[in-house]
């Protein structure tokens, strides 16, 4: 039972860290790139942003 609880806890911790890393990815990279793509003179196209962040 103790080993199972330890495994479940580690799984929970790793999922929590994964979600935190996704938040950083979205807030520090995806949103700024989308804003740049929406500007008057975009340095990157929406299609490119979507390709880079396909599964995010």
Short mmCIF file of C-alpha atoms in Angstrom, two decimals, residues 7 9-10 24 28-29 34 37 45 54:
data_model
loop_
_atom_site.label_atom_id
_atom_site.label_comp_id
_atom_site.label_asym_id
_atom_site.label_seq_id
_atom_site.Cartn_x
_atom_site.Cartn_y
_atom_site.Cartn_z
CA UNK A 7 3.83 6.00 -6.96
CA UNK A 9 2.16 10.85 -5.25
CA UNK A 10 5.06 10.92 -7.73
CA UNK A 24 5.07 29.06 -18.65
CA UNK A 28 6.00 33.42 -22.06
CA UNK A 29 5.99 32.21 -25.65
CA UNK A 34 0.24 35.42 -31.17
CA UNK A 37 1.37 37.71 -35.45
CA UNK A 45 2.38 34.50 -39.36
CA UNK A 54 0.56 22.57 -32.69
#
